[in-house]
Tab-separated table of C-alpha atoms and ligand atoms in Angstrom:
chain	number	residue	atom	x	y	z
A	1	MET	CA	91.156	88.313	60.359
A	2	TYR	CA	92.798	88.188	56.972
A	3	SER	CA	92.211	85.436	54.512
A	4	LYS	CA	93.903	84.547	51.276
A	5	ASN	CA	91.035	85.482	48.951
A	6	LYS	CA	89.683	88.573	50.588
A	7	PHE	CA	90.883	92.151	50.854
A	8	THR	CA	90.658	93.448	54.423
A	9	LEU	CA	90.344	97.058	55.478
A	10	SER	CA	91.157	97.986	59.071
A	11	LEU	CA	91.587	101.189	61.048
A	12	GLU	CA	93.923	102.155	63.863
A	13	PHE	CA	93.144	104.661	66.611
A	14	TYR	CA	94.960	105.841	69.694
A	15	PRO	CA	93.148	106.006	73.059
A	16	PRO	CA	91.741	109.442	73.889
A	17	ARG	CA	93.052	111.125	77.051
A	18	SER	CA	90.269	113.694	77.552
A	19	GLU	CA	86.541	114.165	77.010
A	20	ASP	CA	87.312	116.336	73.975
A	21	GLY	CA	89.603	113.638	72.607
A	22	LYS	CA	86.874	111.062	73.103
A	23	ARG	CA	84.327	113.223	71.251
A	24	THR	CA	86.762	113.605	68.362
A	25	LEU	CA	87.405	109.880	68.210
A	26	TRP	CA	83.708	109.028	68.399
A	27	ASN	CA	82.964	111.412	65.493
A	28	THR	CA	85.836	109.841	63.570
A	29	ILE	CA	84.516	106.324	64.138
A	30	GLU	CA	80.994	107.390	63.153
A	31	ASN	CA	82.323	108.906	59.917
A	32	LEU	CA	84.448	105.858	59.119
A	33	GLN	CA	81.786	103.241	59.763
A	34	VAL	CA	80.785	103.542	56.103
A	35	LEU	CA	84.045	101.699	55.320
A	36	ASP	CA	82.728	98.640	57.171
A	37	PRO	CA	86.180	97.822	58.619
A	38	GLU	CA	87.021	94.203	59.327
A	39	TYR	CA	88.451	95.422	62.620
A	40	VAL	CA	89.583	98.561	64.387
A	41	SER	CA	92.626	98.555	66.630
A	42	VAL	CA	93.585	100.702	69.614
A	43	THR	CA	97.223	101.445	70.403
A	44	PHE	CA	98.964	100.927	73.743
A	45	GLY	CA	101.393	103.570	75.045
A	46	ALA	CA	105.057	102.608	75.441
A	47	GLY	CA	105.672	100.675	78.663
A	48	GLY	CA	101.935	100.372	79.343
A	49	SER	CA	101.527	104.137	79.832
A	50	THR	CA	98.000	103.997	78.368
A	51	LYS	CA	96.976	100.657	79.877
A	52	GLU	CA	93.699	101.995	81.322
A	53	PRO	CA	92.901	104.475	78.515
A	54	THR	CA	93.438	101.690	75.958
A	55	PHE	CA	91.212	99.324	77.917
A	56	LYS	CA	88.479	101.980	78.314
A	57	ALA	CA	88.615	102.874	74.606
A	58	VAL	CA	88.326	99.206	73.598
A	59	GLU	CA	85.452	98.667	76.046
A	60	ASN	CA	83.588	101.780	74.861
A	61	ILE	CA	84.103	101.117	71.143
A	62	ILE	CA	82.687	97.608	71.562
A	63	GLU	CA	79.752	98.904	73.624
A	64	ASP	CA	78.893	101.925	71.469
A	65	PHE	CA	79.710	100.685	67.970
A	66	GLY	CA	79.823	96.887	68.213
A	67	LEU	CA	82.989	96.869	66.081
A	68	ASN	CA	85.473	94.004	66.104
A	69	THR	CA	88.093	95.749	68.242
A	70	VAL	CA	91.697	94.620	68.486
A	71	PRO	CA	93.709	95.952	71.424
A	72	HIS	CA	97.437	96.480	70.970
A	73	LEU	CA	99.492	95.053	73.802
A	74	SER	CA	103.186	95.614	74.353
A	75	CYS	CA	105.190	93.463	76.723
A	76	LEU	CA	108.593	95.048	77.442
A	77	GLY	CA	108.830	95.715	81.200
A	78	SER	CA	105.761	93.587	82.060
A	79	THR	CA	105.467	90.394	84.067
A	80	LYS	CA	103.522	87.351	82.938
A	81	THR	CA	100.973	87.972	85.705
A	82	GLU	CA	100.356	91.515	84.481
A	83	ILE	CA	99.933	90.423	80.870
A	84	ARG	CA	97.625	87.562	81.872
A	85	LYS	CA	95.463	89.974	83.859
A	86	ILE	CA	95.158	92.432	80.963
A	87	ILE	CA	94.248	89.682	78.502
A	88	ASN	CA	91.661	88.182	80.855
A	89	ARG	CA	89.944	91.568	81.127
A	90	TYR	CA	89.848	91.793	77.338
A	91	LEU	CA	88.387	88.302	77.063
A	92	GLU	CA	85.558	89.401	79.349
A	93	LEU	CA	84.744	92.115	76.798
A	94	GLY	CA	84.555	89.520	74.040
A	95	VAL	CA	87.870	90.460	72.399
A	96	SER	CA	89.107	87.677	70.125
A	97	GLU	CA	92.198	89.205	68.466
A	98	ILE	CA	95.278	90.962	69.874
A	99	MET	CA	98.071	92.988	68.284
A	100	ALA	CA	101.078	91.566	70.169
A	101	LEU	CA	104.163	93.783	70.314
A	102	ARG	CA	107.409	94.155	72.144
A	103	GLY	CA	106.945	97.921	72.506
A	104	ASP	CA	109.675	100.470	73.093
A	105	ILE	CA	111.321	101.809	76.221
A	106	PRO	CA	109.366	104.898	77.350
A	107	ASP	CA	111.283	108.192	76.988
A	108	ASN	CA	111.043	108.987	80.699
A	109	VAL	CA	112.848	105.798	81.805
A	110	GLU	CA	116.273	106.646	83.240
A	111	ASP	CA	117.815	103.191	83.561
A	112	ARG	CA	116.979	101.634	80.198
A	113	GLU	CA	118.881	98.400	80.860
A	114	LYS	CA	117.038	97.909	84.147
A	115	PHE	CA	113.695	98.510	82.421
A	116	VAL	CA	114.437	95.882	79.771
A	117	HIS	CA	115.194	93.300	82.454
A	118	SER	CA	112.328	94.298	84.771
A	119	GLY	CA	109.770	92.116	83.004
A	120	HIS	CA	109.428	88.574	81.704
A	121	PHE	CA	109.451	89.372	77.987
A	122	ARG	CA	112.269	90.457	75.721
A	123	TYR	CA	110.827	90.309	72.210
A	124	GLY	CA	107.485	90.330	70.459
A	125	SER	CA	107.918	86.590	69.861
A	126	ASP	CA	107.971	85.982	73.655
A	127	LEU	CA	104.545	87.611	73.951
A	128	VAL	CA	103.222	85.719	70.937
A	129	GLU	CA	104.395	82.428	72.447
A	130	PHE	CA	102.856	83.297	75.827
A	131	ILE	CA	99.490	84.197	74.286
A	132	ASN	CA	99.498	81.180	72.025
A	133	ARG	CA	100.216	78.841	74.925
A	134	ASN	CA	97.836	80.377	77.473
A	135	PHE	CA	95.072	81.793	75.286
A	136	PRO	CA	95.050	79.527	72.235
A	137	LEU	CA	91.715	80.849	70.964
A	138	LEU	CA	93.010	84.395	70.530
A	139	LYS	CA	94.073	85.391	67.030
A	140	ILE	CA	97.445	87.142	67.067
A	141	HIS	CA	98.518	90.055	64.876
A	142	VAL	CA	102.146	91.246	64.974
A	143	GLY	CA	104.223	94.121	63.594
A	144	ALA	CA	106.334	93.755	60.427
A	145	TYR	CA	109.040	96.071	59.081
A	146	PRO	CA	109.568	96.100	55.285
A	147	GLU	CA	112.380	98.647	55.728
A	148	TYR	CA	113.592	96.562	58.673
A	149	HIS	CA	113.335	97.325	62.352
A	150	PRO	CA	115.608	100.259	63.304
A	151	GLU	CA	117.422	98.195	65.961
A	152	ALA	CA	118.063	95.203	63.697
A	153	PRO	CA	121.750	94.651	62.929
A	154	ASP	CA	120.938	93.559	59.365
A	155	PRO	CA	117.919	92.674	57.177
A	156	GLU	CA	118.651	88.945	57.270
A	157	SER	CA	118.503	88.624	61.058
A	158	ASP	CA	115.455	90.881	61.250
A	159	MET	CA	113.564	88.636	58.844
A	160	LYS	CA	114.706	85.511	60.710
A	161	ASN	CA	113.445	87.096	63.925
A	162	PHE	CA	110.144	87.838	62.215
A	163	ALA	CA	109.948	84.203	61.133
A	164	LYS	CA	110.435	83.216	64.807
A	165	LYS	CA	107.416	85.340	65.703
A	166	VAL	CA	105.375	83.501	63.107
A	167	ARG	CA	106.558	80.098	64.340
A	168	ALA	CA	105.615	81.183	67.869
A	169	GLY	CA	102.014	81.551	66.677
A	170	ALA	CA	101.416	84.881	64.900
A	171	ASP	CA	98.439	84.597	62.549
A	172	THR	CA	98.807	87.826	60.598
A	173	ALA	CA	100.988	90.926	60.499
A	174	VAL	CA	100.588	94.633	59.852
A	175	THR	CA	103.529	96.630	58.584
A	176	GLN	CA	105.117	99.754	59.890
A	177	TYR	CA	104.281	102.477	57.400
A	178	PHE	CA	106.511	102.951	54.367
A	179	PHE	CA	106.338	105.005	51.180
A	180	ASN	CA	108.293	102.722	48.889
A	181	ASN	CA	106.213	99.773	47.721
A	182	GLN	CA	109.267	97.962	46.345
A	183	ALA	CA	110.495	97.510	49.918
A	184	TYR	CA	107.256	95.710	50.804
A	185	TYR	CA	107.266	93.444	47.727
A	186	LYS	CA	110.882	92.423	48.355
A	187	TYR	CA	110.246	91.858	52.072
A	188	VAL	CA	107.209	89.637	51.461
A	189	ASN	CA	109.087	87.676	48.785
A	190	ASP	CA	112.126	87.170	50.998
A	191	LEU	CA	109.934	86.048	53.889
A	192	GLN	CA	108.220	83.553	51.617
A	193	SER	CA	111.582	81.997	50.848
A	194	LEU	CA	112.044	81.604	54.611
A	195	GLY	CA	108.752	79.694	54.670
A	196	VAL	CA	106.675	82.570	56.067
A	197	ASP	CA	103.328	82.860	54.358
A	198	ILE	CA	101.029	84.584	56.829
A	199	PRO	CA	99.094	87.545	55.417
A	200	ILE	CA	101.070	90.787	55.821
A	201	ALA	CA	98.728	93.774	55.602
A	202	VAL	CA	100.086	97.210	54.802
A	203	GLY	CA	99.992	99.969	57.409
A	204	LEU	CA	99.188	103.112	55.403
A	205	MET	CA	100.174	106.523	56.765
A	206	PRO	CA	98.954	109.501	54.751
A	207	ILE	CA	101.315	112.449	55.278
A	208	THR	CA	98.823	115.014	56.489
A	209	ASN	CA	101.225	116.742	58.870
A	210	TYR	CA	104.649	116.720	57.226
A	211	GLY	CA	106.566	118.066	60.255
A	212	LYS	CA	105.269	115.350	62.554
A	213	ILE	CA	105.676	112.493	60.070
A	214	LYS	CA	109.224	113.633	59.251
A	215	GLN	CA	110.125	113.563	62.934
A	216	PHE	CA	108.436	110.225	63.612
A	217	SER	CA	109.949	108.637	60.504
A	218	GLN	CA	113.433	109.311	61.861
A	219	ILE	CA	112.546	107.391	65.026
A	220	CYS	CA	110.789	104.442	63.412
A	221	GLY	CA	113.145	104.181	60.457
A	222	ALA	CA	110.651	104.845	57.635
A	223	GLU	CA	112.268	106.488	54.621
A	224	ILE	CA	110.505	109.463	53.068
A	225	PRO	CA	111.582	109.439	49.410
A	226	LEU	CA	113.382	112.529	48.152
A	227	TRP	CA	110.690	113.408	45.617
A	228	ILE	CA	108.089	113.513	48.402
A	229	LYS	CA	110.399	115.522	50.690
A	230	LYS	CA	111.125	118.081	47.964
A	231	ARG	CA	107.423	118.512	47.128
A	232	MET	CA	106.490	118.831	50.794
A	233	GLU	CA	109.242	121.394	51.311
A	234	ALA	CA	108.068	123.327	48.263
A	235	TYR	CA	104.612	123.530	49.926
A	236	SER	CA	106.117	124.605	53.261
A	237	GLY	CA	103.972	127.282	54.931
A	238	ASP	CA	100.896	125.874	53.152
A	239	PRO	CA	99.687	122.970	55.309
A	240	ARG	CA	96.581	122.599	53.137
A	241	ALA	CA	98.659	121.962	50.002
A	242	GLN	CA	100.869	119.544	51.949
A	243	LYS	CA	97.818	117.633	53.123
A	244	GLU	CA	96.340	117.463	49.614
A	245	PHE	CA	99.631	116.137	48.288
A	246	GLY	CA	99.858	113.630	51.176
A	247	ILE	CA	96.394	112.285	50.347
A	248	GLU	CA	97.276	112.029	46.650
A	249	VAL	CA	100.517	110.143	47.427
A	250	ALA	CA	98.770	107.714	49.804
A	251	THR	CA	95.995	107.098	47.257
A	252	ARG	CA	98.482	106.225	44.489
A	253	GLN	CA	100.538	104.067	46.847
A	254	ALA	CA	97.493	102.116	48.046
A	255	GLU	CA	96.116	101.775	44.521
A	256	GLU	CA	99.284	100.048	43.373
A	257	LEU	CA	99.393	97.842	46.469
A	258	ILE	CA	95.779	96.744	46.041
A	259	GLU	CA	96.381	95.984	42.373
A	260	SER	CA	99.345	93.849	43.397
A	261	GLY	CA	97.054	91.791	45.644
A	262	VAL	CA	97.923	92.866	49.211
A	263	PRO	CA	95.780	91.060	51.804
A	264	GLY	CA	94.758	94.294	53.486
A	265	ILE	CA	95.284	97.969	54.165
A	266	HIS	CA	95.450	99.131	57.782
A	267	PHE	CA	94.884	102.890	57.977
A	268	TYR	CA	96.882	104.759	60.608
A	269	THR	CA	94.066	107.287	61.119
A	270	LEU	CA	95.650	109.366	63.902
A	271	ASN	CA	92.002	109.652	65.068
A	272	GLU	CA	91.049	111.784	62.035
A	273	SER	CA	88.416	110.639	59.578
A	274	GLU	CA	88.874	112.976	56.606
A	275	PRO	CA	92.152	111.680	55.110
A	276	THR	CA	91.162	108.010	55.461
A	277	LEU	CA	87.699	108.613	54.057
A	278	ARG	CA	89.000	110.575	51.086
A	279	ILE	CA	91.643	107.963	50.253
A	280	ALA	CA	89.101	105.154	50.574
A	281	ARG	CA	86.707	107.069	48.300
A	282	ASN	CA	89.485	107.693	45.758
A	283	LEU	CA	90.149	103.957	45.781
A	284	GLY	CA	86.491	103.070	45.328
A	285	LEU	CA	86.478	101.229	48.651
A	286	VAL	CA	83.456	103.051	50.049
A	287	GLU	CA	81.276	102.236	47.076
A	288	ARG	CA	82.545	98.684	47.014
A	289	GLU	CA	81.629	98.087	50.667
A	290	MET	CA	78.211	99.665	50.168
A	291	THR	CA	77.471	97.637	47.062
A	292	ALA	CA	78.606	94.470	48.810
A	293	SER	CA	76.367	95.088	51.829
A	294	SER	CA	73.364	96.109	49.752
A	295	LEU	CA	73.673	92.917	47.690
A	296	SER	CA	73.895	90.600	50.686
B	301	FAD	P1	110.102	92.509	67.749
B	301	FAD	O1	109.542	91.478	66.863
B	301	FAD	O2	110.237	92.198	69.189
B	301	FAD	O3	111.512	92.998	67.195
B	301	FAD	C1	112.178	94.095	67.770
B	301	FAD	C2	113.654	93.995	67.461
B	301	FAD	O4	114.218	92.854	68.131
B	301	FAD	C3	113.956	93.789	65.968
B	301	FAD	O5	115.139	94.471	65.665
B	301	FAD	C4	114.157	92.279	65.854
B	301	FAD	O6	115.001	91.915	64.770
B	301	FAD	C5	114.805	91.968	67.198
B	301	FAD	N1	114.508	90.588	67.666
B	301	FAD	C6	113.321	89.978	67.693
B	301	FAD	N2	113.430	88.731	68.192
B	301	FAD	C7	114.740	88.562	68.492
B	301	FAD	C8	115.519	87.509	69.041
B	301	FAD	N3	114.939	86.338	69.396
B	301	FAD	N4	116.867	87.674	69.211
B	301	FAD	C9	117.460	88.857	68.866
B	301	FAD	N5	116.768	89.898	68.339
B	301	FAD	C10	115.441	89.760	68.162
B	301	FAD	N6	104.367	100.329	69.976
B	301	FAD	C11	103.697	100.627	71.104
B	301	FAD	O7	104.323	100.935	72.128
B	301	FAD	N7	102.338	100.589	71.158
B	301	FAD	C12	101.582	100.240	70.094
B	301	FAD	O8	100.356	100.218	70.178
B	301	FAD	C13	102.246	99.914	68.872
B	301	FAD	N8	101.569	99.522	67.788
B	301	FAD	C14	102.248	99.134	66.658
B	301	FAD	C15	101.523	98.616	65.571
B	301	FAD	C16	102.182	98.185	64.431
B	301	FAD	C17	101.382	97.642	63.283
B	301	FAD	C18	103.606	98.254	64.359
B	301	FAD	C19	104.320	97.800	63.127
B	301	FAD	C20	104.335	98.758	65.433
B	301	FAD	C21	103.662	99.181	66.594
B	301	FAD	N9	104.359	99.659	67.709
B	301	FAD	C22	103.676	99.982	68.866
B	301	FAD	C23	105.816	99.832	67.659
B	301	FAD	C24	106.555	98.604	68.176
B	301	FAD	O9	106.241	98.353	69.521
B	301	FAD	C25	108.029	98.903	68.041
B	301	FAD	O10	108.382	99.008	66.689
B	301	FAD	C26	108.979	97.942	68.746
B	301	FAD	O11	110.278	98.505	68.684
B	301	FAD	C27	109.041	96.566	68.105
B	301	FAD	O12	108.036	95.740	68.485
B	301	FAD	P2	107.797	94.338	67.719
B	301	FAD	O13	107.034	93.438	68.622
B	301	FAD	O14	107.233	94.604	66.390
B	301	FAD	O15	109.296	93.868	67.516
């Protein structure tokens, strides 16, 4: 959990779908344990498509590493009974925090309207309210969008909707990734004037695979600044140079954010350890954690 006077580092993974994938993730977690993350989170495929793999990954991470593990849970297309069942299984594992999301309509759904109305939840705030009412001891993280959610008609209503999620019981938020820190500062300031003061940690996405991030950014509405695009394009055909530049950009971005006092950085690891570890080392976060634990 985030607190006002402490910087929190967290890591996000996706659930592995094969034995090879699990080996990769386990190596990644082993390598990243030196960061002493406050929590690690495990994503949930759109429309519950990774319900079991997510559960298994959470169960195994807790068993094998003893890490504070936060499952993501999306609600679009689910009934209250289904959500209750999933949460109860997590409680049996000792989970105490949930990343509560609306989720998106899976690509393979033909009748999108029907899918939206097939469940009992419409927005992230509905899930937050449900969890808060039925599982009051669970801490609730939610998603935040400094460049605004791609479906939002305008920034104002998006921020008001975010404020609703907070009033429904969200304790903390993690942002969608962005590359323009000014967007985050303005967003947090504007939310404060709406009375929202929960900690909003930054989701950091190092561009280690430019093609993929470019494609995903179009879907999730994250803007890649022109200067980054032009550099990445200049390195086209040299994935190593692109990756080095991506790590440098993420380091500088995080450095400025930490200096400005962000409550936390949430690394979108994409199940790889090297970029996260290098950025954390550049930022002095590895040494800091080690010094802190050796002093205690
Ligand atoms: P919501 O808060 O529900 O908002 C979605 C849209 O609805 C916004 O445009 C908002 O303005 C609007 N809205 C909200 N409330 C109202 C209202 N009362 N009336 C009218 N409009 C409203 N997706 C996954 O499938 N699995 C994951 O594991 C996952 N992890 C994520 C982790 C993070 C940190 C983030 C930031 C996103 C993650 N996502 C994940 C993506 C997320 O599910 C999508 O971005 C989804 O489109 C929005 O979910 P939400 O709960 O954040 O949005």
